Coordinates of C-alpha atoms in Angstrom, one line a residue:
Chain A
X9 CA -6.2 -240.9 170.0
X10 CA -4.8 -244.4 169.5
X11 CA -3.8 -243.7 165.7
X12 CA -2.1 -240.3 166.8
X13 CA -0.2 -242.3 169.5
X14 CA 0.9 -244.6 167.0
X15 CA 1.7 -242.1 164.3
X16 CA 3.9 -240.5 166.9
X17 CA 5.7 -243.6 167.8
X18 CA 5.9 -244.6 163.8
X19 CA 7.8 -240.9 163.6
X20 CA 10.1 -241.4 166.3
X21 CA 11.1 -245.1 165.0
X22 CA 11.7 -243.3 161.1
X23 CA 13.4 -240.5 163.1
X24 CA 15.4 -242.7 164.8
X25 CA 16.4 -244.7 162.3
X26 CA 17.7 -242.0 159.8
X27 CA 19.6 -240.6 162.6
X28 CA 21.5 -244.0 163.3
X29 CA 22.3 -244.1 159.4
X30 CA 23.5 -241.0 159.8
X31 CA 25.3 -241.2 162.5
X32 CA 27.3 -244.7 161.1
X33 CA 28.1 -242.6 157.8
X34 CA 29.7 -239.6 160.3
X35 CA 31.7 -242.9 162.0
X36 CA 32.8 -243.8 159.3
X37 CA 35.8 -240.6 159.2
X38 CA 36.4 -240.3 163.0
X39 CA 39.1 -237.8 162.7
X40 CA 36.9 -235.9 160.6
X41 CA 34.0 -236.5 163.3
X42 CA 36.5 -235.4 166.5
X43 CA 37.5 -232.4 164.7
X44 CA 34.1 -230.9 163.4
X45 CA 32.9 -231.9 167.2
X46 CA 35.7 -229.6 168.7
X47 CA 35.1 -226.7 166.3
X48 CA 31.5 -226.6 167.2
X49 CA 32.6 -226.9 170.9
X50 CA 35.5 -224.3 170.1
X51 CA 33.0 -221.9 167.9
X52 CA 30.0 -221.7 170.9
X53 CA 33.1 -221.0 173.1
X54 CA 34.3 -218.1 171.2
X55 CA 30.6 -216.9 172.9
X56 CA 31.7 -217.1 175.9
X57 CA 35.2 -215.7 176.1
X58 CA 33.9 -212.3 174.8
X59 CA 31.4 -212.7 178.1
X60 CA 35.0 -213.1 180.0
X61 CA 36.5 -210.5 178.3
X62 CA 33.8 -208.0 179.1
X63 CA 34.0 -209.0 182.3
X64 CA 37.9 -208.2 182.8
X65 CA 36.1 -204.4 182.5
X66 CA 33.2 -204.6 184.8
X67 CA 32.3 -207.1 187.9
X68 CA 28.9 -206.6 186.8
X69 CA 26.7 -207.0 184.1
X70 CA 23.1 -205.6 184.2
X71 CA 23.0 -206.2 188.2
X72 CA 24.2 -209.7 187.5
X73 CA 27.1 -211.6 188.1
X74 CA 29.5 -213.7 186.1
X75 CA 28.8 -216.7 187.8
X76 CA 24.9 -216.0 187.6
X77 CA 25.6 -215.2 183.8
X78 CA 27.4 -217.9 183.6
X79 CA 24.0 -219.4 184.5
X80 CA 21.7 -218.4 182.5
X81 CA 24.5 -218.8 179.1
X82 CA 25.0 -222.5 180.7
X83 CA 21.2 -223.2 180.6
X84 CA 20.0 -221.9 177.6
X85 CA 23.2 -223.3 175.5
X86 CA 22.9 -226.5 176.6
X87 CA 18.8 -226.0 175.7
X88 CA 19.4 -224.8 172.2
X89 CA 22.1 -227.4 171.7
X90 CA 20.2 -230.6 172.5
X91 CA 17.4 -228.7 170.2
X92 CA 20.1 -227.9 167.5
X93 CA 21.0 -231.5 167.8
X94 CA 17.5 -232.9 167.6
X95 CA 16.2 -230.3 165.1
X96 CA 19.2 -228.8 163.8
X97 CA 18.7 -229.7 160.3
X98 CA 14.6 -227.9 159.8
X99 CA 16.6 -225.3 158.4
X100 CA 18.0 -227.6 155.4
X101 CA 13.8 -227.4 154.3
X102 CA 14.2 -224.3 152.0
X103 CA 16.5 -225.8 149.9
X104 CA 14.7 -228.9 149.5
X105 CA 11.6 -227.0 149.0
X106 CA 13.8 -225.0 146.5
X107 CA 15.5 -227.5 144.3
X108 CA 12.4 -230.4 144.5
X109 CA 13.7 -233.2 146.7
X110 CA 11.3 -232.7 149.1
X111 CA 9.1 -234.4 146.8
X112 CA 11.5 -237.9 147.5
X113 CA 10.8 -237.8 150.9
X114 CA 6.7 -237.3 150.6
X115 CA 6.3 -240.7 148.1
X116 CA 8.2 -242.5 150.9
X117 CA 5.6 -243.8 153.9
X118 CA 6.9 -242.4 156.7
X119 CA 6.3 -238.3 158.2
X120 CA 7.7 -236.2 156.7
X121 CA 8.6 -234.1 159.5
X122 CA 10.6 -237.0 160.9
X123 CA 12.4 -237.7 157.7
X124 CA 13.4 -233.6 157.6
X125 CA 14.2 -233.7 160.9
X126 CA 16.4 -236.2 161.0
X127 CA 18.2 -235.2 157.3
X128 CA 22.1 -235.2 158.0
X129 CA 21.7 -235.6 162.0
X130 CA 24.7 -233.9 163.0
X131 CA 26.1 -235.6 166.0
X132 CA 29.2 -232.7 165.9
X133 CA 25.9 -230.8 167.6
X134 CA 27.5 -232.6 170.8
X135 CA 30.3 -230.1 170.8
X136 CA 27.8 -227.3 171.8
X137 CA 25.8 -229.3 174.3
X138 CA 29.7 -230.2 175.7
X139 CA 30.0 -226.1 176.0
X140 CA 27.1 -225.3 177.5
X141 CA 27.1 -228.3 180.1
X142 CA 30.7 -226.8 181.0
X143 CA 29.8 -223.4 181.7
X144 CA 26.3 -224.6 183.4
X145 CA 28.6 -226.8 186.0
X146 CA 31.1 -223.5 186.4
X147 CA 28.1 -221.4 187.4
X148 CA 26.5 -224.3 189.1
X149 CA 30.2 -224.5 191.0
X150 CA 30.5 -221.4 191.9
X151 CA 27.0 -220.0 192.6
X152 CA 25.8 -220.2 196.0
X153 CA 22.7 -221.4 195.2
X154 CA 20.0 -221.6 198.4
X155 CA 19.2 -225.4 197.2
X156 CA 15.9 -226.1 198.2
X157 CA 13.7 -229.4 196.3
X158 CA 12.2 -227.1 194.0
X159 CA 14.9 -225.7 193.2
X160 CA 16.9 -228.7 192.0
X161 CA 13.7 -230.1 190.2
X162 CA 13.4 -227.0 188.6
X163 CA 17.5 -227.4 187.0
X164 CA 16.3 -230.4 184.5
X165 CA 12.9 -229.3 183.8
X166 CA 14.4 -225.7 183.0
X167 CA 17.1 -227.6 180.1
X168 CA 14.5 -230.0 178.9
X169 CA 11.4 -227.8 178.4
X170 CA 13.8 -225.0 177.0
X171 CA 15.6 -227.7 174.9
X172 CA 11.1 -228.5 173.6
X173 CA 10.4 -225.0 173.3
X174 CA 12.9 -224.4 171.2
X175 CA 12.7 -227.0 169.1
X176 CA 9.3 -226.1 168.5
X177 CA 11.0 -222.4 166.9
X178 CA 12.7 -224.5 164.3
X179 CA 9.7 -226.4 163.7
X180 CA 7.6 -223.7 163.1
X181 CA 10.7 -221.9 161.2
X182 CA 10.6 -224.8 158.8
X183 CA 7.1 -224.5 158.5
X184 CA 7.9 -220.9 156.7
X185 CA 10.2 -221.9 154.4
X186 CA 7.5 -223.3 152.7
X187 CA 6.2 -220.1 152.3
X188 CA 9.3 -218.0 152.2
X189 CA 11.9 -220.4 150.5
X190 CA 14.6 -218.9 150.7
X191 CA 14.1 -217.3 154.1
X192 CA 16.1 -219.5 156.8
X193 CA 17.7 -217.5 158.4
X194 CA 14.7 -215.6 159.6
X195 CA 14.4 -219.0 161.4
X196 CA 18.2 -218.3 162.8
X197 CA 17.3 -214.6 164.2
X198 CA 14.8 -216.8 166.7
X199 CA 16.9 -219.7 167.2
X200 CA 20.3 -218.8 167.5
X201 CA 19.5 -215.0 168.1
X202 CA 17.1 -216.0 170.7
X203 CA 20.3 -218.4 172.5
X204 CA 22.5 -215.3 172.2
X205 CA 19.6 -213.2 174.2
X206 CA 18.8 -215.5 177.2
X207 CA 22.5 -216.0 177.5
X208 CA 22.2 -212.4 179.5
X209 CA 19.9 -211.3 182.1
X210 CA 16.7 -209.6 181.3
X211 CA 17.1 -206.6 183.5
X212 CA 19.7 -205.5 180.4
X213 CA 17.1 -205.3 177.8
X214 CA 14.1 -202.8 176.7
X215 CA 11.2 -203.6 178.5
X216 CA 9.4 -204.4 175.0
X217 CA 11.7 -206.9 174.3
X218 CA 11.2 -208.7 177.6
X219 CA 7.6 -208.6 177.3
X220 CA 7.8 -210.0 173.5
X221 CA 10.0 -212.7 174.6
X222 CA 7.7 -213.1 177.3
X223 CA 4.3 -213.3 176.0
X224 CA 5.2 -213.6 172.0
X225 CA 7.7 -215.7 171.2
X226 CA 7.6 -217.5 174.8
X227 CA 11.8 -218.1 175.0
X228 CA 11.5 -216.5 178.7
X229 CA 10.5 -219.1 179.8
X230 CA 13.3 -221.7 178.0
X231 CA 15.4 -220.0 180.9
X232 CA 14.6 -216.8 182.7
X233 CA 11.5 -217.2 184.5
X234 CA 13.0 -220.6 185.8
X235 CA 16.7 -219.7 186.5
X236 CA 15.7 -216.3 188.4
X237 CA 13.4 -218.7 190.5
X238 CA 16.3 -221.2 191.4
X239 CA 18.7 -217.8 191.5
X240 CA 16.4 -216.2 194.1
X241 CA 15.7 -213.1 191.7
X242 CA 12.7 -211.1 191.0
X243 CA 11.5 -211.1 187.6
X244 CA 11.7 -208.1 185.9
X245 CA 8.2 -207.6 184.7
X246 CA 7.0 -208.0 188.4
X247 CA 5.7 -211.3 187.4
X248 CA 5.0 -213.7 190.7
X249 CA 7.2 -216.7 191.1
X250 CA 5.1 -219.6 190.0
X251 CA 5.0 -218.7 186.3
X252 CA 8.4 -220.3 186.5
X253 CA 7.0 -223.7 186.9
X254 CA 4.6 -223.2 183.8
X255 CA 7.7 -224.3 181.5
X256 CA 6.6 -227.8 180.2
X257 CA 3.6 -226.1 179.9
X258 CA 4.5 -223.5 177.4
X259 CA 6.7 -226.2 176.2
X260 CA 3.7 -228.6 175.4
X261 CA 1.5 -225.7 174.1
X262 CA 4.4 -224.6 171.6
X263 CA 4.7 -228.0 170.6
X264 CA 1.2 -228.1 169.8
X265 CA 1.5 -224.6 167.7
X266 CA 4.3 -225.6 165.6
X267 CA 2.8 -228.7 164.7
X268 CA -0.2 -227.1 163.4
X269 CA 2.0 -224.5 161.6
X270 CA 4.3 -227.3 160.0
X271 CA 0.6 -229.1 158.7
X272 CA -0.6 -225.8 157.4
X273 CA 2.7 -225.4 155.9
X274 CA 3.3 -228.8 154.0
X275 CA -0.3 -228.8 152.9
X276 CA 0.3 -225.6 150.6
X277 CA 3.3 -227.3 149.8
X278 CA 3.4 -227.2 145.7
X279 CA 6.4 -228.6 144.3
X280 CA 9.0 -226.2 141.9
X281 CA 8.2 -229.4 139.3
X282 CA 12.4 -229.5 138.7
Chain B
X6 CA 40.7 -205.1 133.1
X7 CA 37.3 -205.0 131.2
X8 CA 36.4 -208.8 131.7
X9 CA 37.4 -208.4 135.4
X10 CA 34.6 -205.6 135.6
X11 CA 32.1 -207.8 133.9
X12 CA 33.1 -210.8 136.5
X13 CA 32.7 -207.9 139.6
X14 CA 29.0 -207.1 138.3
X15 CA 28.4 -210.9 137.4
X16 CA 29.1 -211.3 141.1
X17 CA 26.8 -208.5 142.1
X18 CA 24.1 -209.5 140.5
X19 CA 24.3 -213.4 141.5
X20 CA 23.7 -211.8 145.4
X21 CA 20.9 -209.7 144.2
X22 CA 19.0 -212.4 142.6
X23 CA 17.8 -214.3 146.2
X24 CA 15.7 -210.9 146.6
X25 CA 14.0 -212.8 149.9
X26 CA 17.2 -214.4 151.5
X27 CA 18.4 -210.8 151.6
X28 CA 15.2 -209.6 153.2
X29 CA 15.6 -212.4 155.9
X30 CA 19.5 -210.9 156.0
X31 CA 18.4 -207.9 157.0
X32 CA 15.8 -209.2 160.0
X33 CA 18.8 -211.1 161.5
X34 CA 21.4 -209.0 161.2
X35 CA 18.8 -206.3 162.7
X36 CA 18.1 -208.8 165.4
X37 CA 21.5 -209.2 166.3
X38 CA 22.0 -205.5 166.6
X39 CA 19.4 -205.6 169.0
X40 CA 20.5 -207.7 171.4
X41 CA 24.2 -206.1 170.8
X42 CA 23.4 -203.1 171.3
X43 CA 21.6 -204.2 174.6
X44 CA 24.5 -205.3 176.1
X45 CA 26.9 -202.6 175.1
X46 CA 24.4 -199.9 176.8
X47 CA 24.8 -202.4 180.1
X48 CA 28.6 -202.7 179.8
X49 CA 29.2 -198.8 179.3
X50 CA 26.8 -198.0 181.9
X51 CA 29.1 -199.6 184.2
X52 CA 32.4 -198.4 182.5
X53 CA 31.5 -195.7 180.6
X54 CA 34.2 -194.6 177.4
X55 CA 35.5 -198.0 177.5
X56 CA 37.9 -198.7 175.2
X57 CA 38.0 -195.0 174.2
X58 CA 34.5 -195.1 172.9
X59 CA 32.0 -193.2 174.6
X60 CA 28.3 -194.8 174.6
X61 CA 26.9 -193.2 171.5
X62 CA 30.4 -194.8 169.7
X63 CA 30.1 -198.1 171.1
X64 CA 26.5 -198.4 169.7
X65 CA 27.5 -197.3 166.3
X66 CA 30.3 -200.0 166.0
X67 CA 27.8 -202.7 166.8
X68 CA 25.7 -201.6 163.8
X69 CA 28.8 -201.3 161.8
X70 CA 29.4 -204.7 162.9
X71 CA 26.4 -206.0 161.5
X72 CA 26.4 -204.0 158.3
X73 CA 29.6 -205.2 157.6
X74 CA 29.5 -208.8 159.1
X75 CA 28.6 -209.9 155.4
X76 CA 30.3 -207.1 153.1
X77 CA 33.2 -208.2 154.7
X78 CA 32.7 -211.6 154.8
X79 CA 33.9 -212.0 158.6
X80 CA 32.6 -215.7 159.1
X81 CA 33.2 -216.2 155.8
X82 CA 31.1 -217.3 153.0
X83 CA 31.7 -216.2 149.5
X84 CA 33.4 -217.6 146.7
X85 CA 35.9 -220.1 148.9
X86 CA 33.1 -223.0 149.4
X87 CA 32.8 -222.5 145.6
X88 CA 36.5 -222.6 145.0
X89 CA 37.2 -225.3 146.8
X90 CA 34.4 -227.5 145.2
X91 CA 36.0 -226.7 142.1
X92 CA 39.5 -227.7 143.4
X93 CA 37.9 -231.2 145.1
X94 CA 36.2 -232.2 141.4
X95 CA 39.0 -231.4 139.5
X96 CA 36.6 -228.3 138.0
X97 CA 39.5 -226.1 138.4
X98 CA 41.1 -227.0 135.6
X99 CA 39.0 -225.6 133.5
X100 CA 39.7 -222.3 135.4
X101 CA 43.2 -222.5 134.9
X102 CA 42.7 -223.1 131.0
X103 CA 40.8 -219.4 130.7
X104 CA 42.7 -216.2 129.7
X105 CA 42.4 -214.7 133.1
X106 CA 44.4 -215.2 135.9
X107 CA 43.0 -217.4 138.7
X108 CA 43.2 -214.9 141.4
X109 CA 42.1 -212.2 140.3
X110 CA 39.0 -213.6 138.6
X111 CA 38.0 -214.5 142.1
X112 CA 38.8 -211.3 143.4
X113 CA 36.9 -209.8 141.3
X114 CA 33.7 -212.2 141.7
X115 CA 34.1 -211.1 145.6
X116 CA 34.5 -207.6 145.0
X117 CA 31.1 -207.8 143.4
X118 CA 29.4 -209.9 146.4
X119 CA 30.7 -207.3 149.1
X120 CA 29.5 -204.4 146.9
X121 CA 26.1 -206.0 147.1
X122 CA 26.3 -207.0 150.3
X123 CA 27.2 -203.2 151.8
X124 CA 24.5 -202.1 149.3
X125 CA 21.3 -204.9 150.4
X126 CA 22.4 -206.2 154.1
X127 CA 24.6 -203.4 155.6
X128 CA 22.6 -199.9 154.5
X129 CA 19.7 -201.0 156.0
X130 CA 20.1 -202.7 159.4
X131 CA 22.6 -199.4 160.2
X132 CA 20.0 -197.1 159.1
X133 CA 17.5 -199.1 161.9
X134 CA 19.8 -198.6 164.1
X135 CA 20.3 -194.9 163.7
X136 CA 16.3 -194.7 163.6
X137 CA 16.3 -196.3 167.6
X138 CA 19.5 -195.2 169.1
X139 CA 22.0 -192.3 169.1
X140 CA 24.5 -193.1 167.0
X141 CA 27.8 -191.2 166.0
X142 CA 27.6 -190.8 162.8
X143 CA 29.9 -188.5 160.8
X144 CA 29.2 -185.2 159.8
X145 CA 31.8 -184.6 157.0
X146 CA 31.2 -186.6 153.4
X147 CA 35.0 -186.8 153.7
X148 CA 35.2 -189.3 156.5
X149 CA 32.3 -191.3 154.7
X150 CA 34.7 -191.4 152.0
X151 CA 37.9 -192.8 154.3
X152 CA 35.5 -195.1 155.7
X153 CA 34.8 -196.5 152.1
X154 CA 38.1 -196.7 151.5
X155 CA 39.2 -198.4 154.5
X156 CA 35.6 -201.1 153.8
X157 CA 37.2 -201.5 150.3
X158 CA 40.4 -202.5 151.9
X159 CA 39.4 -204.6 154.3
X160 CA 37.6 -206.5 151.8
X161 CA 41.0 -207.2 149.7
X162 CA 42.3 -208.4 153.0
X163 CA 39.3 -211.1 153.7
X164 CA 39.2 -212.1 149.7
X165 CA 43.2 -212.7 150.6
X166 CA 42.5 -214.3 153.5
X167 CA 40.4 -216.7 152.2
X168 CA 41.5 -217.4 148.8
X169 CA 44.7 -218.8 150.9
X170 CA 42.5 -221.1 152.6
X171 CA 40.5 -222.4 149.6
X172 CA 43.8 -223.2 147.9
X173 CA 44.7 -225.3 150.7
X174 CA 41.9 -227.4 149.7
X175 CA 45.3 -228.7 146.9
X176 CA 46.9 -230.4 149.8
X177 CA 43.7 -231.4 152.0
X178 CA 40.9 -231.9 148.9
X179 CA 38.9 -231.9 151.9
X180 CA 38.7 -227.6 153.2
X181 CA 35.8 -227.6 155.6
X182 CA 38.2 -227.6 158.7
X183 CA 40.2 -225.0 157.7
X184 CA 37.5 -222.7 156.7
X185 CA 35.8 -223.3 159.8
X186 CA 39.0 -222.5 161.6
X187 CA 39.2 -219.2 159.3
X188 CA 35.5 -218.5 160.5
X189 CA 36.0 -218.5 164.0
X190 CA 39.6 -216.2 163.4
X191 CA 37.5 -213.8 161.7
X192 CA 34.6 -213.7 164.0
X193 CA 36.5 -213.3 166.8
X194 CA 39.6 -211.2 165.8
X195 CA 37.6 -208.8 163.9
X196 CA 36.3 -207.5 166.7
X197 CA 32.8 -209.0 165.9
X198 CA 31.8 -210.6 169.3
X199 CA 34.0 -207.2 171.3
X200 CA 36.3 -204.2 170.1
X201 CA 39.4 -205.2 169.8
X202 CA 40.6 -202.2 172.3
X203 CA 38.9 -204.1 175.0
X204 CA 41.1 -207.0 174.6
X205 CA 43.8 -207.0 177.4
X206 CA 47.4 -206.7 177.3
X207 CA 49.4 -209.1 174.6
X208 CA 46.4 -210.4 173.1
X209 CA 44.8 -207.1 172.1
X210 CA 48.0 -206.4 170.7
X211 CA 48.4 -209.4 168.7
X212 CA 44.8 -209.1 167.8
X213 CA 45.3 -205.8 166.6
X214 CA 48.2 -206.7 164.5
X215 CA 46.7 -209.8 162.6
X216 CA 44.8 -208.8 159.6
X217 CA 41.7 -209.6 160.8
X218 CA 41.2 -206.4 162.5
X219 CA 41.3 -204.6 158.7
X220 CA 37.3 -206.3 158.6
X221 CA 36.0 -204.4 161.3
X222 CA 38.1 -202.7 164.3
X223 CA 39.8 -200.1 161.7
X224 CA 37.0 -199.3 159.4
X225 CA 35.2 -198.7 162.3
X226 CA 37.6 -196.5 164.0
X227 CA 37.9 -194.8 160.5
X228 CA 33.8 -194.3 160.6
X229 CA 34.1 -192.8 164.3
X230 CA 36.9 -190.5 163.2
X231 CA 39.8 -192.7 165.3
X232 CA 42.2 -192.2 162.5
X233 CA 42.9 -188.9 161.2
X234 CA 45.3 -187.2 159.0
X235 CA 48.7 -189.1 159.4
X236 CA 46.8 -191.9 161.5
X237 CA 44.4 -192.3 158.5
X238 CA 47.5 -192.7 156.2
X239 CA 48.6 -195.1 158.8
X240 CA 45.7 -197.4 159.1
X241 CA 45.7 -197.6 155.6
X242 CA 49.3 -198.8 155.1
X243 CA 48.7 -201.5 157.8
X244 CA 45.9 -202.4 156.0
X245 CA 47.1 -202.0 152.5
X246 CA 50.3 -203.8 153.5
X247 CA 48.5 -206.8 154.7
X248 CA 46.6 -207.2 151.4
X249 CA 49.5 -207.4 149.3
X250 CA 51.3 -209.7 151.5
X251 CA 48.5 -212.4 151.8
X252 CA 47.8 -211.5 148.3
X253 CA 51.2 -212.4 147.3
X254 CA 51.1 -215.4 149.4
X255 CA 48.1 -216.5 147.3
X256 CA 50.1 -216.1 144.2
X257 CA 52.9 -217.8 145.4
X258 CA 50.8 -220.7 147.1
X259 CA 48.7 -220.4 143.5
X260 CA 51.8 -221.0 141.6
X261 CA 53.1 -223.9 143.4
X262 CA 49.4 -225.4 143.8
X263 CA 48.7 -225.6 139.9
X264 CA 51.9 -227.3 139.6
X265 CA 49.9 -230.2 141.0
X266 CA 47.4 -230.0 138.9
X267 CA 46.9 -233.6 136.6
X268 CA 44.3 -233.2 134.2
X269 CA 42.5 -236.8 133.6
X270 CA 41.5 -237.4 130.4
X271 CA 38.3 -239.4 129.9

C-alpha cells in the first residue's frame, strides 16, 4: 500500500514536472501560444454554433431545450477538455510505439505512463476548457434550475468525475496502441465521438446506444445520469435517481480498469528495434 | 502526363499502406455517422423536409459527409503539412530543381490520396449506413456518375485550396495557424457540422458561394438528384470555376514565392 502511494506521488511529481518544461518551451512564443489557444477555443466553438444554427429551425431538440442543451454540451466539454488537457497527448503512443522512442522513455526511472502523459502538454487545451465553461455558465444563466444542496454538489462532482472517466478512455486507448499501432483514432471515436454524443440529450438516440453508453463504455455517467438529476429529468432507461451520485464511483472503477489495461499493454510492449 | 500518373498512384498506394489506421478510419467515421445521424432524425422530426431534404435525404448527406470528410480532405490533412515542411527546411528546393512543375506534382500526389481515401474510408462507413437506415440512394448509374464527377471536382477545389495555404508557409515559415484556420473554414463551410441550406439569410448565401461548399453541399445535392440537367451544368461551372481561379492563384502565388527562393550552399 505504502509503495503504491508513493509510486503515485513519484508519477505525479515526473508528470508534473514534464508538464512545467513544457509549458516554459510553449512561453517561450506567446503570440504563437494566444493564437493556437483561440483556435482551439474558436474550433470547439464551431460545435456549438451548428447546435445554434439548428436551433434557428426548431425550439426543440429531442424534448430538450437550448438552454438544457446548452447544459449538457457545457458539462461534458468542459469534462473532455480538462481530460484532453491532462491526457491529451495518450494518443501521441502509437507513434512512439511505431518509430521506437518509446524505448527512451522506459530506460529513464520514472513511469512511464506519467512521462507519455505528460509528452508535449498542450496548455492551448485551455481554449476548449474556456468554451465549454462559457456555454456551461449560458445554460447555467439561463436555466431555471430548482437549486437544492444536492444539486449544486452534484455541478463539480459531475465535471470532475466526467473530466476522470474520461481520462481513463484515453488511458485505456493508449493501452491499444500497443497492440494496434497505428490505430489512434479508434481512441478518438470514444473520446471525442463520445464528447460530441453527451453534448445532446439521450432521449435522441437508439435505445442500444444509451444502454452501451450506459453499462459498456460507462460515459453516461461523465454527464447524463448527473445533469438530468440537477435538470429534474427522468432518465431514459427508467433508471432511479441515485445512480446519478454513483459518478466518482464509476470514475474510480474506470480508473482502476484502464490502469490494468495500460500494465497489460506496456508489458507486451516489444520494441520495432529501429 | 505519364510521370504525373505514376506520382497519382505513388500517392494511392502511400494511403493504402497503414492497412490498420484505415480500419480505425472506418470505426470513427462510422461512429460519427452514428451520432449524426441521431440527431438529424431528432431535428427532422420536428421540422420535417428541412432545408428541402426530406428525412431519408438528410440521413444520406450525413453518410456522404463522412465518406467524403477524408476524400475530400475537409479538415484538411494531405500533402500541405508535407509541403510546408519542405518549404520551412529549405527541402523545396530540391522540388523546384525536378522536371515537373511544382503544382501539379502535388496535385497529382493528392489526386491519388482522395482516390484511396473514397476507395478505403468513404465506401464502407456509407455502405453501414445504408445497411441501418433508409437512405436515398440513386437509382440511375447516371447520377452515380455526376456525383463522381462533381467528388472529382470538389477535390481540385480542396487541393487549390490548400496548396495556397502551404505556399504561405514562403512568407510565414511557420503554416500551422493558417492551416488550422483553413480547417475550421472547411469543416464548417462545407456543410460538415449542418447543410448549408439550413444556414440563414446572408450567411447561407455567402457560405454557399465560397468554395468550400464544392467539398460537400454540391456533391451531395448532386448524389440526392438536387442538380439536374441545366442545374447539373451549373453546379459544375461554379465549381469548375472555382478550381481554376484558386488554381491560378496558386500559380501566381507559386511564381512570385520561388522568386524567394535562396539556395544555401554548404
Amino acid at each position: 500500500m505504502a509503495e503504491g502511494v508513493s509510486a503515485l506521488s513519484n508519477g505525479l511529481r515526473a508528470y508534473g514536472l514534464i508538464a512545467a518544461m513544457w509549458m516554459r518551451s510553449t512561453m517561450t512564443y506567446r503570440a504563437s501560444f494566444v493564437m493556437t489557444a483561440f483556435g482551439n477555443f474558436a474550433a470547439t466553438a464551431f460545435d456549438f454554433v451548428a447546435i445554434l444554427l439548428m436551433f434557428s429551425h426548431v425550439d426543440a431538440l429531442g424534448g430538450y431545450s437550448l438552454p438544457e442543451i446548452a447544459f449538457l454540451y457545457g458539462a461534458a466539454g468542459t469534462s473532455f477538455g480538462l481530460a484532453d488537457l491532462v491526457m491529451g497527448s495518450m494518443d501521441r503512443l502509437g507513434r512512439r510505439v511505431r518509430d521506437g522512442t518509446l524505448d527512451t522513455l522506459l530506460v529513464r526511472p520514472v513511469p512511464v505512463l506519467a512521462q507519455v502523459a505528460a509528452d508535449r502538454f498542450a496548455l492551448r487545451r485551455l481554449g476548449r476548457i474556456t468554451q465549454g465553461l462559457l456555454v456551461l455558465g449560458y445554460g447555467l444563466l439561463v436555466l431555471d434550475i430548482d437549486w437544492t444542496p444536492l444539486r449544486v454538489l452534484m455541478l463539480p462532482l459531475m465535471v470532475l468525475s466526467g473530466a476522470v472517466i474520461f481520462s481513463a478512455v484515453f488511458v485505456v486507448g493508449a493501452a491499444f496502441q500497443f497492440v494496434a499501432q497505428d490505430a489512434s483514432e479508434v481512441q478518438n471515436s470514444f473520446t471525442y465521438g463520445g464528447n460530441t454524443l453527451l453534448q445532446y440529450p439521450p432521449t435522441i438516440f437508439a435505445k442500444d446506444l444509451v444502454r452501451g453508453v450506459t453499462y459498456v463504455v460507462p460515459l453516461a455517467f461523465v454527464n447524463w445520469l448527473p445533469a438530468l438529476y440537477v435538470l429534474g429529468r427522468p432518465y431514459p432507461l427508467d433508471l432511479p435517481q441515485w445512480p446519478a451520485f454513483l459518478s466518482p464511483v464509476v470514475a474510480a472503477v474506470c480508473c482502476g480498469l484502464a490502469g490494468l489495461a495500460w500494465r497489460v499493454g506496456l508489458r507486451s510492449y516489444r520494441s520495432t528495434g529501429s | 502526363m505519364r510521370l504525373y500518373a505514376v506520382v497519382a498512384a505513388g500517392g494511392f498506394r502511400r494511403y493504402a499502406t497503414y492497412r490498420v489506421a484505415t480500419a480505425a478510419g472506418v470505426f470513427t467515421n462510422t461512429v460519427f455517422g452514428f451520432i449524426m445521424a441521431y440527431t438529424y432524425i431528432a431535428l427532422w422530426d420536428e421540422r420535417p423536409q428541412l432545408g428541402g431534404y426530406d428525412l431519408s435525404q438528410a440521413l444520406t448527406y450525413v453518410w456522404l459527409g463522412q465518406a467524403l470528410l477524408m476524400t475530400c480532405a475537409m479538415m484538411g490533412g494531405g500533402f500541405e503539412d508535407e509541403l510546408i515542411e519542405r518549404i520551412r527546411t529549405g527541402d523545396v528546393a530540391i522540388d523546384l530543381y525536378r522536371p515537373a512543375d511544382l503544382q501539379l506534382w502535388w496535385l497529382s500526389g493528392d489526386l491519388g490520396r482522395a482516390a484511396f481515401h473514397l476507395l478505403g474510408r468513404g465506401i464502407v462507413p456509407l455502405v453501414l449506413g445504408a445497411l441501418v437506415f433508409d437512405l436515398a440512394l440513386p437509382r440511375s448509374p447516371l447520377t452515380w456518375i455526376a456525383f463522381m464527377v462533381s467528388v472529382a471536382l470538389g477535390v481540385v477545389v480542396s487541393f487549390a485550396v490548400r496548396f495556397l495555404v502551404a505556399l504561405s508557409a514562403f512568407w510565414l515559415l511557420d503554416g500551422a495557424g493558417v492551416m488550422q484556420i483553413c480547417g475550421l473554414a472547411g469543416m464548417f463551410f462545407s456543410g460538415m457540422l449542418l447543410p448549408l441550406n439550413l444556414f440563414p439569410g446572408t450567411l447561407g448565401e455567402v457560405a454557399r458561394a465560397l468554395p468550400w461548399s464544392s467539398l460537400l453541399q454540391i456533391p451531395a445535392d448532386v448524389f440526392l438528384g438536387k442538380h439536374t440537367g441545366w442545374g447539373l451544368i451549373g453546379a459544375y461551372a461554379f465549381q469548375g470555376g472555382w478550381a481554376l481561379a484558386l488554381l491560378a492563384a496558386g500559380r501566381a502565388l507559386q511564381t512570385v514565392a520561388t522568386r524567394r527562393v535562396v539556395v544555401q550552399g554548404g
